[in-house]
Amino acid sequence: FVQDNHDLTPLMAAVLCGHIETVRKLSQMNSIQFDVQQRQKRDTALHLAASINAAEIVKILLEAGANPDLLNISGKKPKDHS
């Protein structure tokens, strides 16, 4: 996986920008890793989607296999952000 200078994977960046179709396409790739956590906050793409109330993106990520039980640095699951 690749993280940029802002500690984001391409999937995380698409989530934060609200690019639903890009998230959908990335989630269909065999090589995508849904549960990569940011180095600092330990948020996943699912944490980020929940934190911006992006319900459709949350649904896409969950259906594609993102883990809803991972904890971030604050001990929160993605559902704790919504």
Tab-separated table of N, CA and C in Angstrom, residues 7 37-44 48 71-74:
chain	number	residue	atom	x	y	z
A	7	ASP	N	-0.386	11.132	4.890
A	7	ASP	CA	-0.694	9.862	5.543
A	7	ASP	C	-1.993	9.240	5.027
A	37	GLN	N	-4.195	1.472	8.242
A	37	GLN	CA	-4.438	2.547	9.207
A	37	GLN	C	-3.401	3.653	9.043
A	38	GLN	N	-3.856	4.886	9.239
A	38	GLN	CA	-2.938	6.014	9.200
A	38	GLN	C	-1.884	5.824	10.291
A	39	ARG	N	-0.690	6.305	10.031
A	39	ARG	CA	0.393	6.121	10.998
A	39	ARG	C	0.129	6.859	12.314
A	40	GLN	N	-0.423	8.043	12.256
A	40	GLN	CA	-0.608	8.854	13.467
A	40	GLN	C	-1.912	8.525	14.199
A	41	LYS	N	-3.033	8.742	13.532
A	41	LYS	CA	-4.342	8.592	14.189
A	41	LYS	C	-4.873	7.163	14.151
A	42	ARG	N	-4.287	6.329	13.283
A	42	ARG	CA	-4.689	4.928	13.126
A	42	ARG	C	-6.099	4.783	12.546
A	43	ASP	N	-6.602	5.831	11.879
A	43	ASP	CA	-7.893	5.747	11.209
A	43	ASP	C	-7.767	4.938	9.926
A	44	THR	N	-8.834	4.221	9.578
A	44	THR	CA	-8.929	3.513	8.301
A	44	THR	C	-9.812	4.342	7.365
A	48	LEU	N	-12.674	7.256	8.324
A	48	LEU	CA	-12.771	8.567	7.673
A	48	LEU	C	-14.152	8.777	7.055
A	71	LEU	N	-9.867	-0.469	15.804
A	71	LEU	CA	-9.820	0.701	16.688
A	71	LEU	C	-8.747	1.671	16.219
A	72	ASN	N	-9.032	2.965	16.345
A	72	ASN	CA	-8.013	3.970	16.039
A	72	ASN	C	-7.230	4.289	17.308
A	73	ILE	N	-6.379	5.293	17.266
A	73	ILE	CA	-5.517	5.635	18.399
A	73	ILE	C	-6.328	6.038	19.634
A	74	SER	N	-7.566	6.529	19.408
A	74	SER	CA	-8.441	6.932	20.512
A	74	SER	C	-9.299	5.783	21.026
